[in-house]
Tab-separated table of C-alpha atoms in Angstrom:
chain	number	residue	atom	x	y	z
A	1	MET	CA	140.679	56.471	155.633
A	2	ILE	CA	141.493	54.664	152.405
A	3	LYS	CA	138.406	52.507	152.888
A	4	LYS	CA	136.190	55.603	153.208
A	5	ILE	CA	137.623	57.146	150.023
A	6	SER	CA	137.155	53.873	148.177
A	7	SER	CA	133.554	53.631	149.383
A	8	LEU	CA	132.758	57.164	148.179
A	9	PHE	CA	134.379	56.452	144.814
A	10	ILE	CA	132.372	53.303	144.402
A	11	LEU	CA	129.159	55.179	145.370
A	12	PHE	CA	129.785	57.997	142.848
A	13	SER	CA	130.697	55.490	140.170
A	14	ALA	CA	127.485	53.608	140.784
A	15	LEU	CA	125.390	56.771	140.613
A	16	PHE	CA	127.145	57.918	137.430
A	17	GLY	CA	126.733	54.475	135.907
A	18	LEU	CA	123.000	54.533	136.652
A	19	GLN	CA	122.549	57.975	135.033
A	20	THR	CA	124.524	56.908	131.975
A	21	ALA	CA	122.611	53.715	131.735
A	22	GLU	CA	119.303	55.597	131.969
A	23	GLY	CA	120.436	58.096	129.362
A	24	ALA	CA	121.633	55.301	127.139
A	25	ASN	CA	118.084	53.937	127.022
A	26	VAL	CA	116.840	57.012	125.053
A	27	SER	CA	118.051	58.367	121.703
A	28	ILE	CA	116.827	61.081	119.343
A	29	SER	CA	117.692	61.812	115.721
A	30	ALA	CA	116.524	64.569	113.358
A	31	LYS	CA	116.538	65.034	109.613
A	32	LEU	CA	114.818	67.090	106.904
A	33	ASP	CA	113.281	65.919	103.653
A	34	SER	CA	115.367	68.485	101.782
A	35	VAL	CA	118.071	70.997	102.616
A	36	ASN	CA	117.206	73.178	99.585
A	37	VAL	CA	113.630	74.427	99.220
A	38	LEU	CA	111.777	77.256	97.507
A	39	MET	CA	110.364	80.071	99.575
A	40	GLY	CA	106.867	79.221	100.815
A	41	THR	CA	106.988	75.511	99.972
A	42	LEU	CA	106.556	72.830	102.631
A	43	ASN	CA	109.465	70.845	104.006
A	44	THR	CA	109.164	68.069	106.599
A	45	LEU	CA	111.163	67.632	109.807
A	46	HIS	CA	111.476	64.011	110.948
A	47	LEU	CA	112.267	63.266	114.598
A	48	GLU	CA	112.906	59.646	115.617
A	49	ILE	CA	112.926	58.875	119.337
A	50	VAL	CA	113.779	55.461	120.764
A	51	GLU	CA	112.936	54.844	124.425
A	52	ASN	CA	111.805	52.203	126.872
A	53	LYS	CA	108.173	51.365	126.573
A	54	GLY	CA	106.114	53.329	129.091
A	55	SER	CA	108.794	55.975	129.698
A	56	ASN	CA	106.322	58.808	129.049
A	57	GLY	CA	108.948	61.279	127.867
A	58	ARG	CA	108.154	64.724	126.559
A	59	LEU	CA	109.500	66.733	123.635
A	60	SER	CA	110.582	70.336	124.116
A	61	LEU	CA	108.926	71.163	120.811
A	62	PHE	CA	105.506	70.842	122.443
A	63	GLN	CA	106.361	73.800	124.685
A	64	GLN	CA	107.083	75.962	121.612
A	65	ILE	CA	104.032	75.175	119.483
A	66	ASP	CA	101.075	77.444	120.111
A	67	ARG	CA	97.943	75.458	119.327
A	68	ALA	CA	95.868	78.617	119.102
A	69	ARG	CA	98.151	80.116	116.452
A	70	GLY	CA	98.691	76.758	114.799
A	71	TYR	CA	102.462	76.900	114.612
A	72	ALA	CA	105.715	77.483	116.483
A	73	ALA	CA	107.975	80.296	115.213
A	74	VAL	CA	111.738	79.622	115.276
A	75	CYS	CA	114.809	81.230	113.741
A	76	GLY	CA	113.586	84.699	114.676
A	77	ASP	CA	110.040	84.071	113.434
A	78	SER	CA	111.347	83.336	109.934
A	79	VAL	CA	110.522	79.618	110.052
A	80	GLU	CA	107.253	78.053	111.160
A	81	LEU	CA	106.766	74.534	112.576
A	82	ASP	CA	103.176	73.463	111.911
A	83	ALA	CA	101.126	72.285	114.909
A	84	ASN	CA	99.351	69.756	112.678
A	85	PHE	CA	102.143	67.188	112.880
A	86	THR	CA	101.777	63.419	113.024
A	87	VAL	CA	103.426	60.850	115.289
A	88	ASP	CA	103.644	57.106	114.749
A	89	THR	CA	104.671	54.526	117.378
A	90	ILE	CA	106.582	51.393	116.326
A	91	GLU	CA	107.203	48.414	118.646
A	92	LEU	CA	110.887	47.439	118.462
A	93	GLY	CA	110.742	44.516	120.895
A	94	SER	CA	112.782	43.998	124.047
A	95	GLY	CA	110.690	46.667	125.764
A	96	LYS	CA	111.678	49.350	123.228
A	97	VAL	CA	109.457	51.655	121.155
A	98	GLN	CA	110.228	54.159	118.409
A	99	LEU	CA	108.305	57.433	118.070
A	100	ASN	CA	108.355	58.946	114.542
A	101	TYR	CA	107.347	62.622	114.392
A	102	SER	CA	106.607	64.249	111.007
A	103	ILE	CA	106.430	68.038	111.432
A	104	PRO	CA	105.705	70.399	108.471
A	105	VAL	CA	108.256	73.213	108.149
A	106	GLN	CA	107.729	76.388	106.110
A	107	ALA	CA	109.770	79.560	105.524
A	108	PHE	CA	108.473	82.706	103.823
A	109	ASP	CA	111.756	84.514	103.309
A	110	SER	CA	114.868	83.426	101.475
A	111	GLY	CA	118.098	82.652	103.315
A	112	THR	CA	119.939	79.953	105.237
A	113	TYR	CA	118.335	78.797	108.485
A	114	THR	CA	119.532	76.556	111.308
A	115	LEU	CA	116.814	74.867	113.314
A	116	PRO	CA	117.410	74.711	117.080
A	117	LYS	CA	118.369	71.461	118.789
A	118	PHE	CA	115.338	69.542	120.027
A	119	VAL	CA	115.377	68.187	123.582
A	120	TYR	CA	113.552	65.042	124.727
A	121	TYR	CA	113.041	64.673	128.468
A	122	VAL	CA	112.687	61.322	130.236
A	123	GLY	CA	112.320	61.757	133.954
A	124	LYS	CA	115.230	63.849	135.117
A	125	ASP	CA	117.318	62.896	132.113
A	126	SER	CA	117.269	64.376	128.594
A	127	VAL	CA	118.726	63.780	125.165
A	128	VAL	CA	119.395	66.444	122.511
A	129	SER	CA	119.145	66.166	118.732
A	130	LYS	CA	121.645	67.660	116.357
A	131	SER	CA	120.895	71.027	114.744
A	132	LEU	CA	119.730	71.087	111.116
A	133	THR	CA	120.547	73.680	108.461
A	134	PHE	CA	118.625	74.249	105.225
A	135	ASN	CA	118.535	76.809	102.437
A	136	VAL	CA	115.459	78.726	101.241
A	137	TYR	CA	115.595	80.171	97.719
A	138	PRO	CA	113.399	83.000	96.376
A	139	VAL	CA	110.879	82.419	93.611
A	140	ASN	CA	112.097	84.414	90.610
A	141	VAL	CA	108.977	84.854	88.503
A	142	THR	CA	106.948	87.580	86.855
A	143	ALA	CA	103.274	88.326	87.316
A	144	GLU	CA	102.421	86.336	84.159
A	145	ASP	CA	104.304	83.140	85.135
A	146	GLN	CA	102.448	80.085	86.369
A	147	ILE	CA	103.881	78.992	89.714
A	148	ALA	CA	103.403	75.283	90.380
A	149	PRO	CA	102.464	73.783	92.776
A	150	TYR	CA	101.215	77.091	94.280
A	151	ALA	CA	97.496	77.763	94.306
A	152	PRO	CA	96.320	80.772	92.274
A	153	ALA	CA	95.236	83.934	94.032
A	154	PHE	CA	91.534	84.142	94.800
A	155	GLU	CA	89.181	86.941	95.661
A	156	PRO	CA	88.244	87.189	99.357
A	157	ASP	CA	84.628	86.934	100.441
A	158	GLY	CA	82.652	90.026	101.381
A	159	LYS	CA	84.706	92.582	99.450
A	160	ARG	CA	83.833	96.230	100.066
A	161	TRP	CA	83.877	99.060	97.534
A	162	TYR	CA	87.237	100.374	98.682
A	163	ASP	CA	88.856	96.964	98.139
A	164	TRP	CA	88.797	97.765	94.416
A	165	VAL	CA	90.760	100.983	94.960
A	166	PRO	CA	94.506	100.572	94.245
A	167	ASP	CA	96.720	100.600	97.323
A	168	TRP	CA	98.744	103.589	96.088
A	169	ILE	CA	95.580	105.711	96.099
A	170	LEU	CA	94.686	104.638	99.634
A	171	ASP	CA	98.241	105.309	100.788
A	172	PHE	CA	98.467	108.789	99.260
A	173	TRP	CA	94.851	109.964	99.488
A	174	TRP	CA	95.931	113.222	101.122
A	175	ILE	CA	97.927	114.160	97.999
A	176	PHE	CA	94.777	113.825	95.858
A	177	ILE	CA	92.836	116.065	98.237
A	178	ILE	CA	95.554	118.724	97.979
A	179	LEU	CA	95.525	118.480	94.172
A	180	VAL	CA	91.735	118.820	94.004
A	181	LEU	CA	91.811	121.861	96.292
A	182	ALA	CA	94.626	123.411	94.236
A	183	ILE	CA	92.700	122.891	90.986
A	184	CYS	CA	89.535	124.418	92.475
A	185	ALA	CA	91.510	127.413	93.745
A	186	GLY	CA	93.132	127.852	90.326
A	187	LEU	CA	89.796	127.750	88.510
A	188	TYR	CA	88.291	130.251	90.943
A	189	THR	CA	91.254	132.612	90.457
A	190	MET	CA	91.099	132.347	86.669
A	191	ARG	CA	87.349	133.004	86.711
A	192	ASN	CA	87.787	136.266	88.622
A	193	TYR	CA	91.092	137.290	87.037
A	194	ASN	CA	89.662	139.529	84.323
A	195	LYS	CA	87.172	141.107	86.726
A	196	LYS	CA	89.412	141.995	89.671
A	197	VAL	CA	93.090	141.548	88.833
A	198	ILE	CA	93.156	143.339	85.444
A	199	PRO	CA	89.965	145.391	85.223
A	200	PHE	CA	91.508	147.564	82.493
A	201	ILE	CA	90.974	144.725	80.014
A	202	SER	CA	87.428	145.302	78.766
A	203	PRO	CA	85.405	142.900	76.606
A	204	LYS	CA	85.203	143.517	72.882
A	205	PRO	CA	82.525	146.186	72.244
A	206	GLN	CA	79.356	144.937	70.596
A	207	PRO	CA	78.019	146.756	67.502
A	208	LYS	CA	75.220	149.227	68.140
A	209	PRO	CA	71.686	148.500	66.869
A	210	TRP	CA	71.864	151.279	64.218
A	211	GLU	CA	75.230	149.973	63.036
A	212	ILE	CA	73.740	146.517	62.583
A	213	ALA	CA	70.658	147.923	60.826
A	214	LEU	CA	72.593	150.159	58.389
A	215	GLY	CA	74.974	147.310	57.572
A	216	SER	CA	72.062	144.939	56.903
A	217	LEU	CA	70.386	147.541	54.651
A	218	GLN	CA	73.556	147.993	52.643
A	219	ARG	CA	73.894	144.237	52.114
A	220	LEU	CA	70.223	143.983	51.119
A	221	LYS	CA	70.662	146.720	48.514
A	222	SER	CA	73.720	144.990	47.043
A	223	ARG	CA	71.728	141.777	46.477
A	224	LYS	CA	69.335	143.570	44.038
A	225	LEU	CA	66.414	141.305	44.819
A	226	TRP	CA	63.541	143.456	43.542
A	227	GLU	CA	65.461	144.182	40.369
A	228	GLN	CA	65.442	140.425	39.739
A	229	GLY	CA	61.702	140.104	40.326
A	230	MET	CA	62.108	138.820	43.921
A	231	GLU	CA	59.947	141.497	45.534
A	232	LYS	CA	58.558	139.204	48.246
A	233	GLU	CA	62.052	138.171	49.459
A	234	TYR	CA	63.144	141.812	49.265
A	235	PHE	CA	60.323	143.168	51.446
A	236	THR	CA	60.539	140.191	53.859
A	237	ASP	CA	64.211	140.993	54.551
A	238	LEU	CA	63.546	144.734	54.674
A	239	THR	CA	60.776	144.426	57.295
A	240	ASP	CA	62.868	141.975	59.343
A	241	ILE	CA	65.660	144.564	59.491
A	242	LEU	CA	63.179	147.228	60.563
A	243	ARG	CA	61.485	145.024	63.190
A	244	SER	CA	64.848	143.976	64.666
A	245	TYR	CA	65.940	147.588	64.890
A	246	LEU	CA	62.722	148.595	66.680
A	247	TYR	CA	63.334	145.875	69.269
A	248	GLU	CA	67.064	146.411	69.787
A	249	ARG	CA	66.894	150.225	69.747
A	250	PHE	CA	63.562	150.995	71.424
A	251	GLY	CA	62.509	147.736	73.071
A	252	ILE	CA	59.432	147.350	70.846
A	253	ASN	CA	58.882	143.633	70.289
A	254	ALA	CA	58.028	144.182	66.627
A	255	MET	CA	59.031	140.671	65.553
A	256	GLU	CA	55.905	139.308	67.300
A	257	MET	CA	53.528	142.144	66.256
A	258	THR	CA	51.277	142.893	63.321
A	259	THR	CA	51.537	146.070	61.314
A	260	ARG	CA	48.643	147.662	63.253
A	261	GLN	CA	50.250	146.769	66.636
A	262	ILE	CA	53.572	148.236	65.561
A	263	MET	CA	51.968	151.475	64.426
A	264	ASP	CA	50.006	151.731	67.697
A	265	LYS	CA	53.267	151.468	69.659
A	266	ILE	CA	54.862	154.161	67.518
A	267	TYR	CA	51.870	156.508	68.003
A	268	GLU	CA	52.200	156.022	71.777
A	269	SER	CA	55.913	156.899	71.755
A	270	ASP	CA	57.996	159.905	70.787
A	271	LEU	CA	58.498	158.390	67.324
A	272	LYS	CA	55.262	159.898	65.965
A	273	ASP	CA	57.189	162.176	63.647
A	274	LYS	CA	58.787	159.074	62.064
A	275	LYS	CA	55.521	157.194	61.643
A	276	ASP	CA	55.254	157.860	57.877
A	277	TYR	CA	58.553	156.062	57.256
A	278	VAL	CA	57.433	152.928	59.055
A	279	LYS	CA	53.868	153.014	57.710
A	280	GLN	CA	54.957	153.165	54.065
A	281	ILE	CA	57.363	150.243	54.490
A	282	LEU	CA	54.920	147.975	56.328
A	283	ASN	CA	51.918	148.736	54.068
A	284	VAL	CA	53.774	147.999	50.849
A	285	ALA	CA	55.284	144.879	52.407
A	286	ASP	CA	51.845	143.587	53.448
A	287	PHE	CA	50.502	144.065	49.893
A	288	VAL	CA	53.470	142.195	48.451
A	289	LYS	CA	53.494	139.314	50.973
A	290	PHE	CA	49.791	138.746	51.494
A	291	ALA	CA	48.003	140.229	48.458
A	292	LYS	CA	50.811	139.110	46.122
A	293	VAL	CA	50.864	142.524	44.446
A	294	ARG	CA	53.992	143.455	42.517
A	295	PRO	CA	55.062	146.939	43.628
A	296	LEU	CA	56.347	149.628	41.328
A	297	PRO	CA	60.114	150.159	41.272
A	298	ALA	CA	59.521	153.550	42.887
A	299	ASP	CA	57.748	151.864	45.826
A	300	SER	CA	60.666	149.481	46.370
A	301	ILE	CA	63.197	152.321	46.255
A	302	ALA	CA	61.063	154.490	48.572
A	303	ALA	CA	60.715	151.660	51.116
A	304	TYR	CA	64.502	151.250	51.229
A	305	GLU	CA	65.120	155.000	51.563
A	306	ASN	CA	62.461	155.319	54.315
A	307	ALA	CA	64.053	152.474	56.313
A	308	LYS	CA	67.479	154.080	55.984
A	309	LYS	CA	66.146	157.528	57.011
A	310	PHE	CA	64.298	156.038	60.002
A	311	VAL	CA	67.495	154.444	61.292
A	312	GLU	CA	69.737	157.437	60.611
A	313	GLU	CA	67.343	159.919	62.178
A	314	THR	CA	66.973	157.840	65.337
A	315	ILE	CA	70.675	157.420	66.010
A	316	PRO	CA	71.141	158.784	69.552
A	317	ALA	CA	73.564	161.453	70.605
A	318	GLU	CA	76.620	160.498	72.663
A	319	LYS	CA	74.459	160.474	75.778
A	320	GLU	CA	70.969	159.069	75.533
A	321	ASP	CA	68.346	161.707	76.385
A	322	SER	CA	65.397	161.182	78.662
A	323	SER	CA	62.884	160.871	75.802
A	324	GLU	CA	64.684	157.821	74.370
A	325	LYS	CA	64.780	156.257	77.816
A	326	SER	CA	61.014	156.694	78.148
A	327	ILE	CA	60.511	155.021	74.754
A	328	LYS	CA	62.509	152.000	75.941
A	329	GLU	CA	60.594	151.835	79.185
A	330	GLY	CA	57.284	152.072	77.267
A	331	GLY	CA	58.367	149.323	74.882
A	332	GLU	CA	59.434	146.965	77.684
A	333	ALA	CA	56.173	147.587	79.508
């Protein structure tokens, strides 16, 4: 019985000794270039593996790195191990080789990170590296500061028109649509406010044609043009007042007519009884303007009085009668 126990002990000791001896043939160490780096800058992870030549071990890191993505994410995706690492093999002699891995490490957020332990498998055995901790500090700069050794921002290729639009406009476009609609609704309401909401507010009344004519005659008289020898200017203004009144009051386009055409229109209308007023004014005015004849003072006074009588005697009653309406219709025709 004692011999059997001793045999089993020797067997287990031999097996344990073989496993230890095999494990003792492989070692792994890890270190970083720096334990304090700025956010976004590159750091380098160095893994040194010593093993028997021809062992054909494998590193657990290879199972984490996604070649398609180009990196392995660790520490909750906060740290990236670049797939573009390098490995150098050094002959140590006595059947030993050293594998030196240089793996770029990059973090894009500030904080303290602890890299996981890296496992190297040789057959059924494995060795584990120590964990590494490093600090990432934020870059405290303003928009105007030069950040070295960072590359400056560059414009992407194939920009579209909306790439020039600020992000805050793209994010809150619906607010702008509401504002535009509100402004349009406000303008529409203001445009129709006086017409529908407060119809009792009426526009300022315009002066009547006879009011304009009588006022113009009074101002012409106060200028005393013919008394100063300015008969032509006097009769030019006087006939302009008369022609304007004929157009505004009766629709006769006298401003574009000759004296004969004006008199023909008057003969065709119900103003025949006022024809002498108009005829005297226009005839004297034509002599003064075209024949350059100086009228007598009595002619100048009579022309003024005839113009005033013509206006005063054609002022309508409170309600325009049918005869005045027919004159307007005849003038517009």
